PDB file of C-alpha atoms in Angstrom:
ATOM      1  CA  VAL A   5      46.350 -34.997  -0.851  1.00 51.00           C
ATOM      2  CA  TRP A   6      50.043 -35.524  -0.809  1.00 55.00           C
ATOM      3  CA  MET A   7      51.672 -32.294  -2.348  1.00 59.00           C
ATOM      4  CA  GLU A   8      55.275 -31.754  -3.227  1.00 65.00           C
ATOM      5  CA  GLU A   9      56.888 -29.382  -1.150  1.00 68.00           C
ATOM      6  CA  ASN A  10      56.898 -25.872  -3.182  1.00 72.00           C
ATOM      7  CA  SER A  11      54.975 -27.142  -5.944  1.00 73.00           C
ATOM      8  CA  ARG A  12      52.410 -25.009  -7.712  1.00 74.00           C
ATOM      9  CA  TYR A  13      49.778 -26.636  -6.001  1.00 71.00           C
ATOM     10  CA  ILE A  14      51.312 -25.598  -2.663  1.00 74.00           C
ATOM     11  CA  LYS A  15      51.618 -21.633  -4.054  1.00 78.00           C
ATOM     12  CA  GLU A  16      47.985 -21.753  -5.413  1.00 77.00           C
ATOM     13  CA  GLN A  17      46.657 -22.925  -2.154  1.00 76.00           C
ATOM     14  CA  ASN A  18      48.545 -20.334   0.111  1.00 79.00           C
ATOM     15  CA  ILE A  19      47.069 -17.713  -2.403  1.00 80.00           C
ATOM     16  CA  TYR A  20      43.550 -18.875  -1.663  1.00 76.00           C
ATOM     17  CA  VAL A  21      44.244 -18.804   1.983  1.00 80.00           C
ATOM     18  CA  GLU A  22      45.669 -15.477   2.002  1.00 82.00           C
ATOM     19  CA  ASN A  23      42.454 -13.962  -0.066  1.00 79.00           C
ATOM     20  CA  PHE A  24      39.615 -16.132   1.219  1.00 74.00           C
ATOM     21  CA  GLY A  25      40.692 -17.681   4.337  1.00 73.00           C
ATOM     22  CA  ASN A  26      41.130 -21.505   5.048  1.00 68.00           C
ATOM     23  CA  LEU A  27      37.353 -22.408   4.229  1.00 66.00           C
ATOM     24  CA  PRO A  28      36.604 -25.822   3.330  1.00 61.00           C
ATOM     25  CA  ARG A  29      36.247 -26.119  -0.305  1.00 63.00           C
ATOM     26  CA  LEU A  30      36.292 -28.299  -3.343  1.00 61.00           C
ATOM     27  CA  GLY A  31      38.930 -28.495  -5.680  1.00 60.00           C
ATOM     28  CA  VAL A  32      39.855 -30.243  -8.928  1.00 60.00           C
ATOM     29  CA  SER A  33      43.598 -31.368  -9.084  1.00 59.00           C
ATOM     30  CA  VAL A  34      45.149 -32.821 -12.490  1.00 61.00           C
ATOM     31  CA  PHE A  35      48.071 -35.046 -11.803  1.00 61.00           C
ATOM     32  CA  SER A  36      50.477 -35.867 -14.829  1.00 64.00           C
ATOM     33  CA  GLN A  37      53.481 -38.006 -15.383  1.00 63.00           C
ATOM     34  CA  ARG A  38      56.936 -36.306 -15.223  1.00 67.00           C
ATOM     35  CA  ASN A  39      59.305 -35.713 -18.092  1.00 70.00           C
ATOM     36  CA  GLY A  40      56.565 -36.169 -20.588  1.00 69.00           C
ATOM     37  CA  SER A  41      56.404 -40.108 -20.242  1.00 72.00           C
ATOM     38  CA  ASN A  42      53.444 -41.896 -20.833  1.00 76.00           C
ATOM     39  CA  ILE A  43      50.930 -42.064 -17.537  1.00 73.00           C
ATOM     40  CA  LEU A  44      48.709 -44.610 -19.462  1.00 79.00           C
ATOM     41  CA  THR A  45      50.622 -47.572 -18.767  1.00 83.00           C
ATOM     42  CA  LYS A  46      49.750 -50.744 -16.693  1.00 86.00           C
ATOM     43  CA  ASN A  47      51.947 -49.749 -13.909  1.00 86.00           C
ATOM     44  CA  ALA A  48      50.957 -46.410 -13.638  1.00 82.00           C
ATOM     45  CA  LEU A  49      47.397 -47.460 -13.821  1.00 86.00           C
ATOM     46  CA  ASN A  50      47.600 -49.775 -11.214  1.00 87.00           C
ATOM     47  CA  SER A  51      49.469 -47.674  -8.747  1.00 84.00           C
ATOM     48  CA  MET A  52      46.306 -44.906  -9.295  1.00 83.00           C
ATOM     49  CA  LYS A  53      44.182 -48.038  -8.329  1.00 85.00           C
ATOM     50  CA  ASN A  54      46.153 -48.671  -5.387  1.00 82.00           C
ATOM     51  CA  VAL A  55      45.972 -45.312  -4.173  1.00 79.00           C
ATOM     52  CA  LEU A  56      42.465 -44.916  -4.560  1.00 80.00           C
ATOM     53  CA  GLU A  57      41.444 -48.323  -2.683  1.00 79.00           C
ATOM     54  CA  HIS A  58      43.402 -46.816   0.066  1.00 74.00           C
ATOM     55  CA  LEU A  59      41.483 -43.541   0.059  1.00 73.00           C
ATOM     56  CA  TYR A  60      37.842 -44.913  -0.274  1.00 72.00           C
ATOM     57  CA  ALA A  61      37.859 -48.603   0.565  1.00 65.00           C
ATOM     58  CA  PHE A  62      38.003 -47.985   4.509  1.00 56.00           C
ATOM     59  CA  ASP A  63      36.747 -51.494   4.840  1.00 57.00           C
ATOM     60  CA  LYS A  64      39.813 -53.455   3.998  1.00 60.00           C
ATOM     61  CA  PRO A  65      42.072 -53.936   6.752  1.00 57.00           C
ATOM     62  CA  ASP A  66      45.129 -52.533   5.033  1.00 59.00           C
ATOM     63  CA  SER A  67      43.372 -49.077   4.023  1.00 60.00           C
ATOM     64  CA  LEU A  68      44.647 -45.584   4.827  1.00 61.00           C
ATOM     65  CA  ARG A  69      43.684 -44.353   8.056  1.00 65.00           C
ATOM     66  CA  MET A  70      43.308 -40.691   8.678  1.00 71.00           C
ATOM     67  CA  GLU A  71      42.861 -38.615  11.724  1.00 77.00           C
ATOM     68  CA  LYS A  72      42.454 -34.987  12.420  1.00 77.00           C
ATOM     69  CA  MET A  73      42.622 -33.228  15.653  1.00 81.00           C
ATOM     70  CA  ILE A  74      39.149 -31.459  16.713  1.00 81.00           C
ATOM     71  CA  ASP A  75      38.650 -29.778  19.768  1.00 86.00           C
ATOM     72  CA  GLY A  76      41.622 -31.166  21.646  1.00 87.00           C
ATOM     73  CA  LYS A  77      40.627 -34.764  20.287  1.00 89.00           C
ATOM     74  CA  MET A  78      41.865 -37.132  17.544  1.00 87.00           C
ATOM     75  CA  VAL A  79      38.990 -37.986  15.383  1.00 86.00           C
ATOM     76  CA  GLU A  80      39.401 -40.624  12.736  1.00 81.00           C
ATOM     77  CA  MET A  81      38.043 -39.491   9.524  1.00 75.00           C
ATOM     78  CA  SER A  82      36.077 -41.472   6.846  1.00 71.00           C
ATOM     79  CA  PRO A  83      35.640 -41.027   3.046  1.00 67.00           C
ATOM     80  CA  ASP A  84      32.525 -39.054   3.888  1.00 69.00           C
ATOM     81  CA  ASP A  85      34.466 -36.331   5.427  1.00 72.00           C
ATOM     82  CA  PHE A  86      36.423 -35.512   2.230  1.00 70.00           C
ATOM     83  CA  CYS A  87      34.236 -36.568  -0.905  1.00 75.00           C
ATOM     84  CA  GLU A  88      31.279 -35.253  -2.310  1.00 78.00           C
ATOM     85  CA  ARG A  89      28.401 -36.970  -3.342  1.00 81.00           C
ATOM     86  CA  PRO A  90      25.205 -36.818  -5.289  1.00 84.00           C
ATOM     87  CA  ILE A  91      22.058 -36.472  -3.595  1.00 85.00           C
ATOM     88  CA  LEU A  92      19.873 -39.476  -3.998  1.00 87.00           C
ATOM     89  CA  PRO A  93      16.300 -39.230  -4.423  1.00 90.00           C
ATOM     90  CA  ASP A  94      13.896 -40.972  -1.601  1.00 91.00           C
ATOM     91  CA  SER A  95      12.462 -43.171  -4.008  1.00 93.00           C
ATOM     92  CA  PHE A  96      15.525 -45.143  -4.254  1.00 91.00           C
ATOM     93  CA  LYS A  97      16.003 -45.638  -0.613  1.00 92.00           C
ATOM     94  CA  PRO A  98      15.928 -49.439   1.066  1.00 93.00           C
ATOM     95  CA  THR A  99      12.820 -50.682   2.378  1.00 92.00           C
ATOM     96  CA  ASP A 100      12.347 -52.862   5.350  1.00 92.00           C
ATOM     97  CA  PRO A 101      11.665 -56.146   4.081  1.00 89.00           C
ATOM     98  CA  THR A 102       9.606 -57.373   7.588  1.00 90.00           C
ATOM     99  CA  ASP A 103       7.338 -54.386   6.902  1.00 89.00           C
ATOM    100  CA  ARG A 104       5.347 -54.471   3.693  1.00 83.00           C
ATOM    101  CA  TYR A 105       4.493 -50.853   3.492  1.00 86.00           C
ATOM    102  CA  SER A 106       7.684 -49.331   4.629  1.00 88.00           C
ATOM    103  CA  TYR A 107       8.043 -48.345   0.851  1.00 89.00           C
ATOM    104  CA  VAL A 108       5.110 -45.987   1.207  1.00 88.00           C
ATOM    105  CA  ARG A 109       6.431 -44.322   4.466  1.00 87.00           C
ATOM    106  CA  ARG A 110       9.754 -43.847   2.871  1.00 90.00           C
ATOM    107  CA  ASN A 111       8.899 -42.934  -0.557  1.00 92.00           C
ATOM    108  CA  ALA A 112      10.824 -45.631  -1.955  1.00 92.00           C
ATOM    109  CA  TYR A 113       8.450 -46.327  -4.832  1.00 91.00           C
ATOM    110  CA  GLN A 114      11.265 -47.145  -7.253  1.00 91.00           C
ATOM    111  CA  SER A 115      13.578 -49.406  -5.390  1.00 93.00           C
ATOM    112  CA  TYR A 116      10.162 -51.303  -4.489  1.00 91.00           C
ATOM    113  CA  GLY A 117       9.349 -51.519  -8.056  1.00 90.00           C
ATOM    114  CA  TYR A 118      12.668 -52.728  -9.182  1.00 91.00           C
ATOM    115  CA  VAL A 119      12.671 -55.425  -6.643  1.00 93.00           C
ATOM    116  CA  ASN A 120       9.200 -56.590  -7.357  1.00 91.00           C
ATOM    117  CA  LEU A 121       9.801 -56.467 -11.326  1.00 91.00           C
ATOM    118  CA  THR A 122      13.133 -58.205 -11.122  1.00 92.00           C
ATOM    119  CA  GLN A 123      11.695 -61.067  -8.949  1.00 93.00           C
ATOM    120  CA  CYS A 124       8.130 -61.377 -10.801  1.00 91.00           C
ATOM    121  CA  LEU A 125      10.194 -61.564 -14.323  1.00 89.00           C
ATOM    122  CA  LYS A 126      12.632 -64.311 -12.614  1.00 91.00           C
ATOM    123  CA  LYS A 127       9.739 -66.463 -11.398  1.00 91.00           C
ATOM    124  CA  LYS A 128       7.910 -66.301 -14.983  1.00 88.00           C
ATOM    125  CA  GLU A 129      11.294 -66.939 -16.653  1.00 85.00           C
ATOM    126  CA  PRO A 130      13.707 -68.627 -14.721  1.00 87.00           C
ATOM    127  CA  HIS A 131      16.157 -69.106 -17.159  1.00 85.00           C
ATOM    128  CA  LEU A 132      17.003 -65.241 -17.561  1.00 83.00           C
ATOM    129  CA  ARG A 133      20.605 -64.374 -16.690  1.00 84.00           C
ATOM    130  CA  PHE A 134      20.169 -61.943 -13.679  1.00 87.00           C
ATOM    131  CA  THR A 135      19.969 -62.270 -10.108  1.00 91.00           C
ATOM    132  CA  PRO A 136      16.473 -60.700  -9.067  1.00 93.00           C
ATOM    133  CA  LEU A 137      17.307 -57.981  -6.299  1.00 94.00           C
ATOM    134  CA  TYR A 138      16.376 -58.940  -2.824  1.00 93.00           C
ATOM    135  CA  ASP A 139      13.668 -57.875  -0.592  1.00 93.00           C
ATOM    136  CA  GLY A 140      14.728 -54.460   1.081  1.00 94.00           C
ATOM    137  CA  TRP A 141      16.934 -53.497  -1.669  1.00 95.00           C
ATOM    138  CA  GLY A 142      17.716 -49.759  -2.412  1.00 94.00           C
ATOM    139  CA  ILE A 143      20.446 -47.748  -2.576  1.00 92.00           C
ATOM    140  CA  ASP A 144      21.454 -45.451   0.423  1.00 86.00           C
ATOM    141  CA  LYS A 145      24.513 -43.806  -0.690  1.00 83.00           C
ATOM    142  CA  ALA A 146      25.965 -42.578  -4.189  1.00 84.00           C
ATOM    143  CA  PRO A 147      29.698 -43.134  -4.683  1.00 82.00           C
ATOM    144  CA  CYS A 148      32.210 -40.203  -4.267  1.00 80.00           C
ATOM    145  CA  MET A 149      32.241 -37.829  -7.265  1.00 80.00           C
ATOM    146  CA  ARG A 150      35.736 -37.848  -8.935  1.00 77.00           C
ATOM    147  CA  VAL A 151      37.230 -38.079 -12.360  1.00 77.00           C
ATOM    148  CA  THR A 152      40.213 -40.182 -12.961  1.00 80.00           C
ATOM    149  CA  VAL A 153      41.437 -42.291 -16.026  1.00 82.00           C
ATOM    150  CA  LEU A 154      40.504 -45.384 -14.129  1.00 84.00           C
ATOM    151  CA  ASP A 155      36.520 -44.511 -14.265  1.00 82.00           C
ATOM    152  CA  CYS A 156      36.704 -45.820 -18.135  1.00 84.00           C
ATOM    153  CA  PHE A 157      37.651 -49.622 -16.524  1.00 85.00           C
ATOM    154  CA  LYS A 158      35.867 -51.741 -13.950  1.00 82.00           C
ATOM    155  CA  GLU A 159      39.120 -51.219 -11.775  1.00 83.00           C
ATOM    156  CA  GLY A 160      37.712 -47.716 -11.140  1.00 82.00           C
ATOM    157  CA  GLY A 161      34.715 -48.793  -9.315  1.00 82.00           C
ATOM    158  CA  VAL A 162      36.780 -49.026  -6.021  1.00 79.00           C
ATOM    159  CA  ASP A 163      33.901 -47.706  -3.773  1.00 78.00           C
ATOM    160  CA  TYR A 164      31.033 -48.333  -6.101  1.00 81.00           C
ATOM    161  CA  PRO A 165      28.067 -49.467  -4.195  1.00 83.00           C
ATOM    162  CA  ASN A 166      26.896 -53.269  -4.411  1.00 86.00           C
ATOM    163  CA  ASN A 167      23.337 -52.260  -4.794  1.00 90.00           C
ATOM    164  CA  MET A 168      24.075 -50.117  -7.529  1.00 89.00           C
ATOM    165  CA  LYS A 169      26.124 -52.777  -9.516  1.00 87.00           C
ATOM    166  CA  ALA A 170      23.174 -55.177  -8.935  1.00 89.00           C
ATOM    167  CA  LEU A 171      20.765 -52.720 -10.409  1.00 89.00           C
ATOM    168  CA  GLU A 172      23.061 -52.101 -13.284  1.00 87.00           C
ATOM    169  CA  GLU A 173      23.054 -55.976 -14.141  1.00 86.00           C
ATOM    170  CA  VAL A 174      19.380 -56.484 -13.765  1.00 89.00           C
ATOM    171  CA  GLY A 175      18.726 -53.046 -15.606  1.00 85.00           C
ATOM    172  CA  PHE A 176      20.658 -54.304 -18.611  1.00 84.00           C
ATOM    173  CA  GLU A 177      18.894 -57.109 -19.031  1.00 84.00           C
ATOM    174  CA  ILE A 178      15.505 -55.842 -18.217  1.00 83.00           C
ATOM    175  CA  GLY A 179      16.391 -53.033 -20.954  1.00 83.00           C
ATOM    176  CA  LYS A 180      16.595 -55.662 -23.408  1.00 82.00           C
ATOM    177  CA  LEU A 181      13.462 -57.573 -22.526  1.00 81.00           C
ATOM    178  CA  MET A 182      11.613 -54.437 -22.570  1.00 80.00           C
ATOM    179  CA  THR A 183      12.898 -53.528 -26.024  1.00 83.00           C
ATOM    180  CA  ALA A 184      11.895 -56.628 -27.188  1.00 78.00           C
ATOM    181  CA  ALA A 185       8.501 -56.360 -25.643  1.00 77.00           C
ATOM    182  CA  VAL A 186       7.750 -53.030 -27.623  1.00 81.00           C
ATOM    183  CA  SER A 187       8.666 -54.557 -31.055  1.00 82.00           C
ATOM    184  CA  SER A 188       6.384 -57.548 -30.489  1.00 83.00           C
ATOM    185  CA  PRO A 189       3.753 -56.740 -28.004  1.00 79.00           C
ATOM    186  CA  SER A 190       1.616 -59.784 -28.620  1.00 82.00           C
ATOM    187  CA  SER A 191       4.424 -62.171 -27.798  1.00 81.00           C
ATOM    188  CA  PRO A 192       4.302 -64.375 -24.574  1.00 79.00           C
ATOM    189  CA  ARG A 193       7.301 -62.892 -23.104  1.00 75.00           C
ATOM    190  CA  SER A 194       6.005 -59.519 -23.390  1.00 80.00           C
ATOM    191  CA  ILE A 195       2.316 -60.840 -21.863  1.00 81.00           C
ATOM    192  CA  LYS A 196       4.548 -61.992 -18.863  1.00 82.00           C
ATOM    193  CA  ILE A 197       5.837 -58.458 -18.668  1.00 81.00           C
ATOM    194  CA  SER A 198       2.670 -56.889 -18.769  1.00 85.00           C
ATOM    195  CA  GLU A 199       1.402 -59.148 -16.056  1.00 86.00           C
ATOM    196  CA  CYS A 200       4.507 -58.210 -13.549  1.00 85.00           C
ATOM    197  CA  LEU A 201       3.739 -54.637 -13.879  1.00 83.00           C
ATOM    198  CA  ASP A 202       0.243 -54.917 -13.508  1.00 83.00           C
ATOM    199  CA  GLU A 203       0.722 -56.914 -10.366  1.00 81.00           C
ATOM    200  CA  ILE A 204       3.169 -54.348  -9.091  1.00 79.00           C
ATOM    201  CA  GLN A 205       0.369 -51.493  -9.542  1.00 73.00           C
ATOM    202  CA  LEU A 206      -2.013 -53.827  -7.610  1.00 63.00           C
ATOM    203  CA  GLN A 207       0.180 -53.852  -4.572  1.00 64.00           C
TER     204      GLN A 207
END
């Protein structure tokens, strides 16, 4: 975080260090536009997007590089060094597509179930508007926890994992199918959904 010299944030940081030491901690910062001007402009939001992309999208060639001296050596840092991530359950772990039962050893039952359900439904209903999850799909990490006004828009997903985006896409479509199946359990589509669920349970 870049902090203006002699700003309120600097003073509050110094008070914390004096009383509690320079311990690692999670802080919440609120940034506002100066002089009471509107921060919710296209230019302001684009500027925020640019900052987030440089902070979190380390795979881009022009992304921000941060280094820290540790034990006399300069170490390059990554987003994992300064972001807080929710802990994901093992049930969403990626699986090994070459090992049919890797999901059992990894307890990745949900990721395995989602993969097979999406693939089965796509085979039975090829016209469905989603791409089925690929073999081995899973979620290895969640995005960093933060709250910005950009989170209200798709531009805020600068570090949103592609596997989570894929799950949202198929989840929306499958949710509609499930709702229709509950309202009309004897319809041909509902029967196909039941067949897919039965196949997964038998595996």
